[in-house]
C-alpha cells in the first residue's frame, strides 16, 4: 500500500441547534476579546444572533467584521486582519459560508504574524502561530471548516490559495439548522461544489488514499441522495443534515487528496465574472469529466463511483458505467435548476482565450488531474461550455 498522510480539524461538533453552544466553546479558550468574521447576508439573516447574545452575556467583548464578500478579495482579508490587530483579538470566530470561513482563517494567522498575504500564497508557507479559531459553516458546500485551505482573489483577479495545516481550526461546529434558510439556487450550487470535491478527491492523481476514498464515497452518497430534496424543500432538516455532513466529509477527502481541473477551470470564471464558486464548478463539470473519460484511470474511478448515483450501473462494462456516472451528475444539475451554459452567466466568445490562459496558471490544481490539460484543451472545454459549440484554440 502507498504511504499517505491525513490531516483534518481536531474537534468537531455536529448537532442541530449546535449554534447555541458556540459561546460555550469560545469561552473555553479563556479569551475575553473575540473577533467575529461574517458577511452581511448571514448576519442579516439572523444566523449570528444566538452566538452574539450568548457571548455578550458571558461578558466577552465582540468586534464584528461583516464586510466579507463572495470570493474574498485580498484587500478585504487585509482589512479584517487589521481590525483584529487594532482590537487586540484573542480568538477568531466565523459564522458563514466558505468566503467568511476562509477570511477568518487568514485573519487568525495574519493578526499575529508580520508576513503579508503575498508571502504565504502556496503550499506549506504559513508556518507561524495563529489565534484560536472556531469555524461554523452556514452553507453545505466548501467544507472549509475541515480544510487547511483559504482562497483569496488577488488584485489581478487571480484566485490564489494559502494551504497550510496551521489554517485548520481548533473547532468546527456544524449546525444544520443554520442552513435551513439557504435559497434553492445557493443550495444547488454549493451542493454541487461539495460533490465535485468528493469526485476530484477520488480521482486525484498523487495523494488519493484509502481514507480520502472512503470519505469521498460516503460524501457522494449523502450529497447525491439529498440534494434534490434540499433544493425543493429547504426546511427539511434531514436533507439539510445529510448535505452538511456530506460537505464536511468531502472537505476532509479533498483536503488530503486535492481537487483538480474542474476547480482549475472554475476559478477564472469566479474571479473575472463573479459567478458563485459552486456554479462556476457546475458550468465546467460535464466538459472536464467527458475530457477525463479518455484517461483510463479516470474512467475506472468514475465507473467505481457510478453505482452510488445510479444502482443500475453496477456490473456494467467500465466505459458504460463511467458515462452513466457523468449522465447522472448532469441529471442532478438539471433537476436542481443549475444553469448549463457559460453564456447564461455573461461569458462571451471573446473571453475564451483569457479564461483558458488563467486556468493554466492553476498549476497547483492541474497537476492533480487524471489527464493532462493543455491550453488548447482548456479552450475547447470552455468553448463547449459556452454554448455547446466546439471551437479550437488558434
Ligand atoms: N477553504 C476551502 O477549502 C474552500 C473550498 C471550496 C471553496 N472555497 C471558497 O469558498 C468560497 C465560496 O463559499 P460558499 O460557496 O460557501 O459561498 P459564500 O460564503 O460566498 O456565500 C454565498 C452567499 O450565501 C449567503 N449565505 C451563506 N449562508 C447562508 C444561509 N445559511 N442562509 C442564507 N444565505 C446564506 C452569503 O451571505 C453569500 O451571499 C469561494 O471563495 C471559494 O473559492 C474554499
Ligand atoms: Fe470547491
Short mmCIF file of C-alpha atoms and ligand atoms in Angstrom, two decimals:
data_model
loop_
_atom_site.label_atom_id
_atom_site.label_comp_id
_atom_site.label_asym_id
_atom_site.label_seq_id
_atom_site.Cartn_x
_atom_site.Cartn_y
_atom_site.Cartn_z
CA UNK A 1 0.00 0.00 0.00
CA UNK A 2 1.20 3.50 -0.80
CA UNK A 3 2.11 5.57 2.28
CA UNK A 4 -0.12 8.58 2.96
CA UNK A 5 -0.76 11.37 5.42
CA UNK A 6 -4.16 12.55 6.58
CA UNK A 7 -4.97 15.74 8.47
CA UNK A 8 -8.22 17.38 9.50
CA UNK A 9 -9.74 19.58 12.20
CA UNK A 10 -9.09 18.08 15.64
CA UNK A 11 -12.52 18.85 17.18
CA UNK A 12 -15.91 18.62 15.53
CA UNK A 13 -19.38 19.19 16.97
CA UNK A 14 -22.28 18.21 14.67
CA UNK A 15 -25.75 18.78 16.08
CA UNK A 16 -28.99 20.53 15.13
CA UNK A 17 -29.05 23.54 17.46
CA UNK A 18 -25.26 23.48 17.95
CA UNK A 19 -25.21 27.25 17.32
CA UNK A 20 -26.43 27.52 20.92
CA UNK A 21 -23.12 26.03 22.09
CA UNK A 22 -20.76 28.35 20.18
CA UNK A 23 -20.36 30.77 23.08
CA UNK A 24 -19.52 27.92 25.46
CA UNK A 25 -16.83 26.62 23.10
CA UNK A 26 -15.39 30.10 22.55
CA UNK A 27 -15.38 30.82 26.30
CA UNK A 28 -13.45 27.59 26.93
CA UNK A 29 -10.35 29.21 25.37
CA UNK A 30 -10.35 31.89 28.05
CA UNK A 31 -10.31 34.76 25.52
CA UNK A 32 -12.06 37.98 26.51
CA UNK A 33 -11.74 39.85 23.17
CA UNK A 34 -13.32 37.94 20.29
CA UNK A 35 -13.48 38.81 16.61
CA UNK A 36 -16.50 37.60 14.63
CA UNK A 37 -15.92 37.29 10.88
CA UNK A 38 -19.08 37.04 8.79
CA UNK A 39 -20.93 38.69 5.89
CA UNK A 40 -23.96 40.97 5.79
CA UNK A 41 -26.19 38.30 4.22
CA UNK A 42 -25.50 35.82 7.00
CA UNK A 43 -25.73 38.39 9.82
CA UNK A 44 -28.82 40.00 8.25
CA UNK A 45 -30.50 36.57 8.19
CA UNK A 46 -30.02 36.44 11.97
CA UNK A 47 -27.63 33.48 11.88
CA UNK A 48 -25.08 35.06 14.22
CA UNK A 49 -27.61 36.40 16.74
CA UNK A 50 -27.65 33.47 19.19
CA UNK A 51 -23.86 33.41 19.42
CA UNK A 52 -23.54 37.21 19.68
CA UNK A 53 -26.08 37.40 22.51
CA UNK A 54 -24.58 34.47 24.41
CA UNK A 55 -21.05 35.86 24.09
CA UNK A 56 -22.18 39.25 25.40
CA UNK A 57 -24.00 37.55 28.27
CA UNK A 58 -20.82 35.64 29.14
CA UNK A 59 -19.01 39.01 29.43
CA UNK A 60 -16.86 38.68 26.31
CA UNK A 61 -16.19 41.69 24.09
CA UNK A 62 -17.03 41.19 20.45
CA UNK A 63 -15.64 43.02 17.46
CA UNK A 64 -17.66 42.22 14.32
CA UNK A 65 -16.27 42.25 10.78
CA UNK A 66 -19.19 41.76 8.39
CA UNK A 67 -17.67 43.09 5.17
CA UNK A 68 -16.75 39.67 3.75
CA UNK A 69 -17.91 39.27 0.14
CA UNK A 70 -18.00 36.19 -2.07
CA UNK A 71 -14.59 35.09 -3.38
CA UNK A 72 -12.96 37.38 -0.81
CA UNK A 73 -10.55 39.92 -2.34
CA UNK A 74 -7.14 40.23 -0.63
CA UNK A 75 -7.99 43.81 0.34
CA UNK A 76 -10.95 42.60 2.44
CA UNK A 77 -8.82 39.96 4.15
CA UNK A 78 -6.15 42.57 4.97
CA UNK A 79 -8.75 44.99 6.33
CA UNK A 80 -10.21 42.27 8.55
CA UNK A 81 -6.74 41.33 9.82
CA UNK A 82 -6.01 44.99 10.62
CA UNK A 83 -9.24 45.16 12.64
CA UNK A 84 -8.20 42.05 14.57
CA UNK A 85 -4.85 43.65 15.42
CA UNK A 86 -6.39 47.01 16.36
CA UNK A 87 -8.96 45.45 18.68
CA UNK A 88 -6.47 43.05 20.23
CA UNK A 89 -8.50 39.98 19.21
CA UNK A 90 -7.61 36.87 21.20
CA UNK A 91 -9.80 34.44 19.26
CA UNK A 92 -11.40 34.43 15.81
CA UNK A 93 -14.91 33.05 15.38
CA UNK A 94 -16.50 32.80 11.95
CA UNK A 95 -20.12 32.04 11.09
CA UNK A 96 -20.81 31.97 7.37
CA UNK A 97 -20.15 30.36 4.02
CA UNK A 98 -16.74 29.45 2.64
CA UNK A 99 -15.94 33.09 1.94
CA UNK A 100 -16.29 34.10 5.61
CA UNK A 101 -14.56 30.97 6.91
CA UNK A 102 -11.59 31.39 4.56
CA UNK A 103 -11.24 35.05 5.53
CA UNK A 104 -11.32 34.11 9.22
CA UNK A 105 -8.56 31.52 8.81
CA UNK A 106 -6.28 34.17 7.34
CA UNK A 107 -7.28 36.76 9.95
CA UNK A 108 -6.35 34.34 12.74
CA UNK A 109 -2.95 33.89 11.08
CA UNK A 110 -2.16 37.43 9.89
CA UNK A 111 -3.22 39.02 13.21
CA UNK A 112 -0.14 37.55 14.91
CA UNK A 113 2.36 37.28 12.04
CA UNK A 114 4.28 40.00 10.23
CA UNK A 115 4.39 38.33 6.83
CA UNK A 116 1.80 39.69 4.38
CA UNK A 117 -0.59 37.63 2.29
CA UNK A 118 1.78 37.67 -0.70
CA UNK A 119 4.37 35.81 1.35
CA UNK A 120 2.10 32.88 2.24
CA UNK A 121 0.25 32.02 -1.01
CA UNK A 122 1.11 28.43 -1.91
CA UNK A 123 1.51 25.19 -0.02
CA UNK A 124 3.03 24.99 3.46
CA UNK A 125 4.35 28.56 3.68
CA UNK A 126 2.20 29.76 6.59
CA UNK A 127 4.20 28.21 9.42
CA UNK A 128 3.77 30.70 12.24
CA UNK A 129 1.33 30.71 15.16
CA UNK A 130 -2.26 31.80 14.84
CA UNK A 131 -5.06 32.90 17.15
CA UNK A 132 -7.51 30.25 18.35
CA UNK A 133 -10.06 29.66 15.61
CA UNK A 134 -13.68 28.40 15.69
CA UNK A 135 -15.49 27.90 12.37
CA UNK A 136 -19.24 27.50 11.88
CA UNK A 137 -20.38 26.86 8.27
CA UNK A 138 -23.76 28.13 7.05
CA UNK A 139 -23.53 26.60 3.56
CA UNK A 140 -23.22 22.89 2.76
CA UNK A 141 -20.54 23.28 0.19
CA UNK A 142 -16.91 24.18 0.70
CA UNK A 143 -16.06 22.03 3.73
CA UNK A 144 -13.71 24.89 4.66
CA UNK A 145 -14.29 24.07 8.36
CA UNK A 146 -12.17 20.93 7.92
CA UNK A 147 -9.66 22.02 5.28
CA UNK A 148 -6.26 23.75 5.64
CA UNK A 149 -7.14 25.99 2.70
CA UNK A 150 -8.13 29.64 2.27
CA UNK A 151 -8.88 31.03 -1.19
CA UNK A 152 -8.37 34.71 -1.96
CA UNK A 153 -8.97 36.82 -5.09
CA UNK A 154 -5.88 38.94 -5.88
CA UNK A 155 -6.00 42.49 -7.32
CA UNK A 156 -5.17 40.91 -10.71
CA UNK A 157 -8.36 38.80 -10.43
CA UNK A 158 -6.46 35.60 -9.88
CA UNK A 159 -7.70 33.13 -7.27
CA UNK A 160 -4.84 32.08 -5.04
CA UNK A 161 -4.79 29.65 -2.16
CA UNK A 162 -2.99 29.63 1.15
CA UNK A 163 -2.66 25.97 2.04
CA UNK A 164 -1.11 25.08 5.39
CA UNK A 165 -2.08 22.77 8.27
CA UNK A 166 -1.91 25.81 10.54
CA UNK A 167 -5.18 27.01 8.99
CA UNK A 168 -7.14 24.03 10.30
CA UNK A 169 -9.42 25.43 13.02
CA UNK A 170 -9.43 24.32 16.64
CA UNK A 171 -13.16 23.61 16.42
CA UNK A 172 -15.61 23.03 13.58
CA UNK A 173 -19.19 23.47 14.81
CA UNK A 174 -21.82 22.21 12.37
CA UNK A 175 -25.46 23.10 12.92
CA UNK A 176 -27.72 22.03 10.04
CA UNK A 177 -30.44 24.40 11.35
CA UNK A 178 -28.26 27.31 10.18
CA UNK A 179 -28.67 26.08 6.59
CA UNK A 180 -32.49 25.80 6.59
CA UNK A 181 -32.93 29.24 5.01
CA UNK A 182 -30.37 28.85 2.22
CA UNK A 183 -32.10 29.79 -1.06
CA UNK A 184 -32.56 26.90 -3.52
CA UNK A 185 -30.06 28.23 -6.07
CA UNK A 186 -27.35 28.58 -3.39
CA UNK A 187 -28.21 25.11 -2.04
CA UNK A 188 -27.79 23.69 -5.54
CA UNK A 189 -24.52 25.47 -6.38
CA UNK A 190 -22.85 24.83 -3.01
CA UNK A 191 -24.08 21.21 -3.03
CA UNK A 192 -22.56 20.65 -6.47
CA UNK A 193 -19.29 22.18 -5.20
CA UNK A 194 -19.25 19.59 -2.41
CA UNK A 195 -19.96 16.77 -4.89
CA UNK A 196 -17.09 17.99 -7.07
CA UNK A 197 -14.80 17.93 -4.02
CA UNK A 198 -15.69 14.26 -3.49
CA UNK A 199 -15.27 13.34 -7.18
CA UNK A 200 -11.98 15.20 -7.65
CA UNK A 201 -10.60 13.74 -4.40
CA UNK A 202 -11.48 10.26 -5.63
CA UNK A 203 -9.67 10.82 -8.93
CA UNK A 204 -6.79 12.92 -7.53
CA UNK A 205 -3.57 11.81 -9.14
CA UNK A 206 -0.95 11.95 -6.41
CA UNK A 207 -2.42 11.88 -2.93
CA UNK A 208 -5.60 9.78 -3.30
CA UNK A 209 -5.54 7.35 -0.35
CA UNK A 210 -7.78 4.81 1.41
CA UNK A 211 -9.16 7.34 3.89
CA UNK A 212 -9.94 10.05 1.33
CA UNK A 213 -11.56 7.38 -0.88
CA UNK A 214 -13.94 6.22 1.86
CA UNK A 215 -14.82 9.79 2.80
CA UNK A 216 -15.39 10.74 -0.84
CA UNK A 217 -17.71 7.78 -1.43
CA UNK A 218 -19.72 8.43 1.72
CA UNK A 219 -19.91 12.15 0.91
CA UNK A 220 -21.12 11.47 -2.61
CA UNK A 221 -23.79 9.04 -1.36
CA UNK A 222 -25.14 11.59 1.15
CA UNK A 223 -25.00 14.56 -1.21
CA UNK A 224 -26.41 12.89 -4.31
CA UNK A 225 -29.34 11.32 -2.46
CA UNK A 226 -30.39 14.52 -0.64
CA UNK A 227 -29.56 17.44 -2.93
CA UNK A 228 -32.86 17.34 -4.84
CA UNK A 229 -34.90 17.32 -1.61
CA UNK A 230 -32.78 20.09 -0.07
CA UNK A 231 -33.37 22.26 -3.15
CA UNK A 232 -37.11 21.54 -3.33
CA UNK A 233 -37.89 21.57 0.39
CA UNK A 234 -35.31 23.76 2.13
CA UNK A 235 -36.90 23.30 5.56
CA UNK A 236 -36.28 19.54 5.50
CA UNK A 237 -33.85 19.10 8.39
CA UNK A 238 -32.93 15.54 7.47
CA UNK A 239 -31.89 16.56 3.96
CA UNK A 240 -30.04 19.63 5.30
CA UNK A 241 -28.20 17.47 7.86
CA UNK A 242 -27.15 14.99 5.17
CA UNK A 243 -25.91 17.84 2.95
CA UNK A 244 -23.90 19.46 5.76
CA UNK A 245 -22.38 16.14 6.80
CA UNK A 246 -21.68 15.27 3.16
CA UNK A 247 -19.94 18.58 2.51
CA UNK A 248 -17.79 18.13 5.61
CA UNK A 249 -16.77 14.58 4.63
CA UNK A 250 -15.99 15.78 1.09
CA UNK A 251 -13.90 18.57 2.65
CA UNK A 252 -11.91 16.02 4.65
CA UNK A 253 -11.38 14.00 1.48
CA UNK A 254 -10.15 16.80 -0.78
CA UNK A 255 -8.05 18.42 1.96
CA UNK A 256 -5.91 15.28 1.73
CA UNK A 257 -6.41 14.29 -1.92
CA UNK A 258 -6.58 17.70 -3.65
CA UNK A 259 -9.03 18.87 -6.28
CA UNK A 260 -8.05 19.23 -9.92
CA UNK A 261 -9.16 20.53 -13.33
CA UNK A 262 -12.82 21.24 -12.52
CA UNK A 263 -11.65 23.71 -9.87
CA UNK A 264 -8.78 25.00 -12.03
CA UNK A 265 -11.22 25.88 -14.83
CA UNK A 266 -13.87 27.16 -12.42
CA UNK A 267 -11.63 29.68 -10.64
CA UNK A 268 -11.20 32.15 -13.55
CA UNK A 269 -14.99 32.18 -14.07
CA UNK A 270 -15.46 33.16 -10.42
CA UNK A 271 -12.59 35.63 -10.33
CA UNK A 272 -13.44 37.50 -13.56
CA UNK A 273 -17.24 37.20 -13.80
CA UNK A 274 -18.12 36.92 -10.08
CA UNK A 275 -20.04 33.74 -10.70
CA UNK A 276 -20.56 31.90 -7.36
CA UNK A 277 -17.93 29.22 -6.77
CA UNK A 278 -20.30 26.24 -6.89
CA UNK A 279 -21.97 27.44 -10.08
CA UNK A 280 -18.56 28.03 -11.72
CA UNK A 281 -17.74 24.42 -10.94
CA UNK A 282 -21.06 23.16 -12.28
CA UNK A 283 -20.55 25.04 -15.57
CA UNK A 284 -17.30 23.23 -16.42
CA UNK A 285 -18.03 19.94 -14.64
CA UNK A 286 -19.50 17.99 -17.56
CA UNK A 287 -16.84 19.19 -20.00
CA UNK A 288 -13.95 18.28 -17.73
CA UNK A 289 -15.43 14.88 -16.87
CA UNK A 290 -16.03 13.98 -20.53
CA UNK A 291 -12.45 15.08 -21.23
CA UNK A 292 -11.15 12.96 -18.33
CA UNK A 293 -13.05 9.87 -19.56
CA UNK A 294 -10.27 9.46 -22.15
CA UNK A 295 -7.84 8.64 -19.34
CA UNK A 296 -8.11 5.02 -18.23
CA UNK A 297 -7.61 5.87 -14.56
CA UNK A 298 -10.41 8.42 -14.54
CA UNK A 299 -12.73 6.12 -16.45
CA UNK A 300 -12.11 3.38 -13.87
CA UNK A 301 -12.69 5.74 -10.95
CA UNK A 302 -15.92 7.13 -12.44
CA UNK A 303 -17.11 3.57 -13.09
CA UNK A 304 -16.44 2.71 -9.43
CA UNK A 305 -18.47 5.71 -8.27
CA UNK A 306 -21.33 5.18 -10.74
CA UNK A 307 -23.45 2.77 -8.61
CA UNK A 308 -23.51 5.35 -5.79
CA UNK A 309 -25.52 7.66 -8.06
CA UNK A 310 -27.28 5.01 -10.12
CA UNK A 311 -27.52 1.49 -8.65
CA UNK A 312 -28.35 0.06 -12.09
CA UNK A 313 -24.80 0.93 -13.22
CA UNK A 314 -23.40 -1.87 -11.02
CA UNK A 315 -21.82 -4.60 -13.13
CA UNK A 316 -21.91 -2.66 -16.41
CA UNK A 317 -18.78 -2.62 -18.58
CA UNK A 318 -16.36 0.07 -17.38
CA UNK A 319 -16.88 2.59 -20.18
CA UNK A 320 -20.65 2.32 -19.94
CA UNK A 321 -20.70 2.68 -16.14
CA UNK A 322 -18.39 5.70 -16.34
CA UNK A 323 -20.62 7.53 -18.82
CA UNK A 324 -23.67 6.64 -16.71
CA UNK A 325 -21.90 8.44 -13.85
CA UNK A 326 -21.43 11.60 -15.91
CA UNK A 327 -25.07 11.43 -17.10
CA UNK A 328 -26.36 11.01 -13.53
CA UNK A 329 -24.48 14.13 -12.47
CA UNK A 330 -25.87 16.07 -15.42
CA UNK A 331 -29.38 14.98 -14.35
CA UNK A 332 -28.79 16.25 -10.79
CA UNK A 333 -27.63 19.65 -12.13
CA UNK A 334 -30.70 19.82 -14.41
CA UNK A 335 -33.16 18.79 -11.70
CA UNK A 336 -31.72 21.40 -9.32
CA UNK A 337 -32.09 24.16 -11.92
CA UNK A 338 -28.36 24.86 -12.27
CA UNK A 339 -27.59 26.91 -15.43
CA UNK A 340 -25.83 24.74 -18.00
CA UNK A 341 -24.14 27.32 -20.25
CA UNK A 342 -21.40 29.89 -19.67
CA UNK A 343 -23.37 32.19 -21.99
CA UNK A 344 -26.07 32.32 -19.28
CA UNK A 345 -23.67 33.98 -16.83
CA UNK A 346 -22.35 36.67 -19.15
CA UNK A 347 -19.33 34.96 -20.74
CA UNK A 348 -18.73 35.81 -24.43
CA UNK A 349 -16.74 34.06 -27.13
CA UNK A 350 -14.07 36.78 -26.91
CA UNK A 351 -13.47 35.83 -23.24
CA UNK A 352 -12.43 32.24 -24.01
CA UNK A 353 -8.68 32.87 -24.51
CA UNK A 354 -8.36 34.78 -21.23
CA UNK A 355 -10.26 32.09 -19.32
CA UNK A 356 -8.02 29.36 -20.76
CA UNK A 357 -4.86 31.39 -20.04
CA UNK A 358 -5.91 31.96 -16.43
CA UNK A 359 -6.89 28.31 -15.94
CA UNK A 360 -3.38 27.29 -17.00
CA UNK A 361 -2.00 29.33 -14.07
CA UNK A 362 -3.72 26.97 -11.62
CA UNK A 363 -0.78 24.57 -11.71
CA UNK A 364 -1.31 23.64 -8.02
CA UNK A 365 -4.61 22.04 -9.07
CA UNK A 366 -3.90 20.91 -12.64
CA UNK A 367 -1.15 18.52 -11.51
CA UNK A 368 -3.82 16.53 -9.67
CA UNK A 369 -5.95 15.91 -12.74
CA UNK A 370 -6.04 12.34 -14.03
CA UNK A 371 -5.44 13.62 -17.59
CA UNK A 372 -3.02 16.39 -18.53
CA UNK A 373 -4.82 19.60 -19.53
CA UNK A 374 -3.18 21.89 -22.12
CA UNK A 375 -4.19 25.43 -23.06
CA UNK A 376 -5.90 24.04 -26.17
CA UNK A 377 -7.85 21.51 -24.06
CA UNK A 378 -8.98 24.20 -21.60
CA UNK A 379 -10.03 26.41 -24.52
CA UNK A 380 -12.12 23.60 -26.06
CA UNK A 381 -13.78 22.74 -22.74
CA UNK A 382 -14.73 26.40 -22.13
CA UNK A 383 -15.90 26.72 -25.71
CA UNK A 384 -18.31 23.80 -25.43
CA UNK A 385 -19.47 25.03 -22.03
CA UNK A 386 -20.20 28.44 -23.56
CA UNK A 387 -22.96 27.37 -25.93
CA UNK A 388 -22.43 23.73 -26.86
CA UNK A 389 -20.18 24.63 -29.84
CA UNK A 390 -16.69 23.18 -30.02
CA UNK A 391 -14.06 25.73 -31.10
CA UNK A 392 -10.34 25.13 -31.29
CA UNK A 393 -7.69 27.48 -29.90
CA UNK A 394 -5.89 29.45 -32.62
N1 LIG B 1 -11.36 26.62 2.04
C1 LIG B 1 -11.75 25.70 1.22
O1 LIG B 1 -11.37 24.56 1.38
C2 LIG B 1 -12.65 26.05 0.10
C3 LIG B 1 -13.19 25.05 -0.70
C4 LIG B 1 -14.05 25.41 -1.74
C5 LIG B 1 -14.34 26.75 -1.95
N2 LIG B 1 -13.78 27.71 -1.17
C6 LIG B 1 -14.08 29.15 -1.34
O2 LIG B 1 -15.27 29.43 -0.62
C7 LIG B 1 -15.97 30.50 -1.25
C8 LIG B 1 -17.39 30.09 -1.55
O3 LIG B 1 -18.08 29.80 -0.38
P1 LIG B 1 -19.64 29.39 -0.39
O4 LIG B 1 -19.92 28.64 -1.62
O5 LIG B 1 -19.92 28.75 0.91
O6 LIG B 1 -20.41 30.78 -0.52
P2 LIG B 1 -20.21 32.21 0.17
O7 LIG B 1 -19.59 32.10 1.50
O8 LIG B 1 -19.56 33.11 -0.82
O9 LIG B 1 -21.74 32.66 0.39
C9 LIG B 1 -22.60 32.80 -0.70
C10 LIG B 1 -23.82 33.63 -0.32
O10 LIG B 1 -24.68 32.86 0.50
C11 LIG B 1 -25.10 33.62 1.63
N3 LIG B 1 -25.35 32.68 2.72
C12 LIG B 1 -24.44 31.88 3.32
N4 LIG B 1 -25.05 31.09 4.21
C13 LIG B 1 -26.38 31.40 4.19
C14 LIG B 1 -27.53 30.91 4.88
N5 LIG B 1 -27.45 29.89 5.74
N6 LIG B 1 -28.73 31.45 4.60
C15 LIG B 1 -28.84 32.45 3.69
N7 LIG B 1 -27.79 32.94 2.97
C16 LIG B 1 -26.58 32.42 3.24
C17 LIG B 1 -23.97 34.59 1.88
O11 LIG B 1 -24.41 35.76 2.54
C18 LIG B 1 -23.50 34.90 0.47
O12 LIG B 1 -24.25 35.95 -0.09
C19 LIG B 1 -15.17 30.83 -2.51
O13 LIG B 1 -14.32 31.92 -2.28
C20 LIG B 1 -14.38 29.56 -2.76
O14 LIG B 1 -13.21 29.78 -3.51
C21 LIG B 1 -12.97 27.37 -0.15
FE1 LIG B 2 -14.81 23.99 -4.30
#
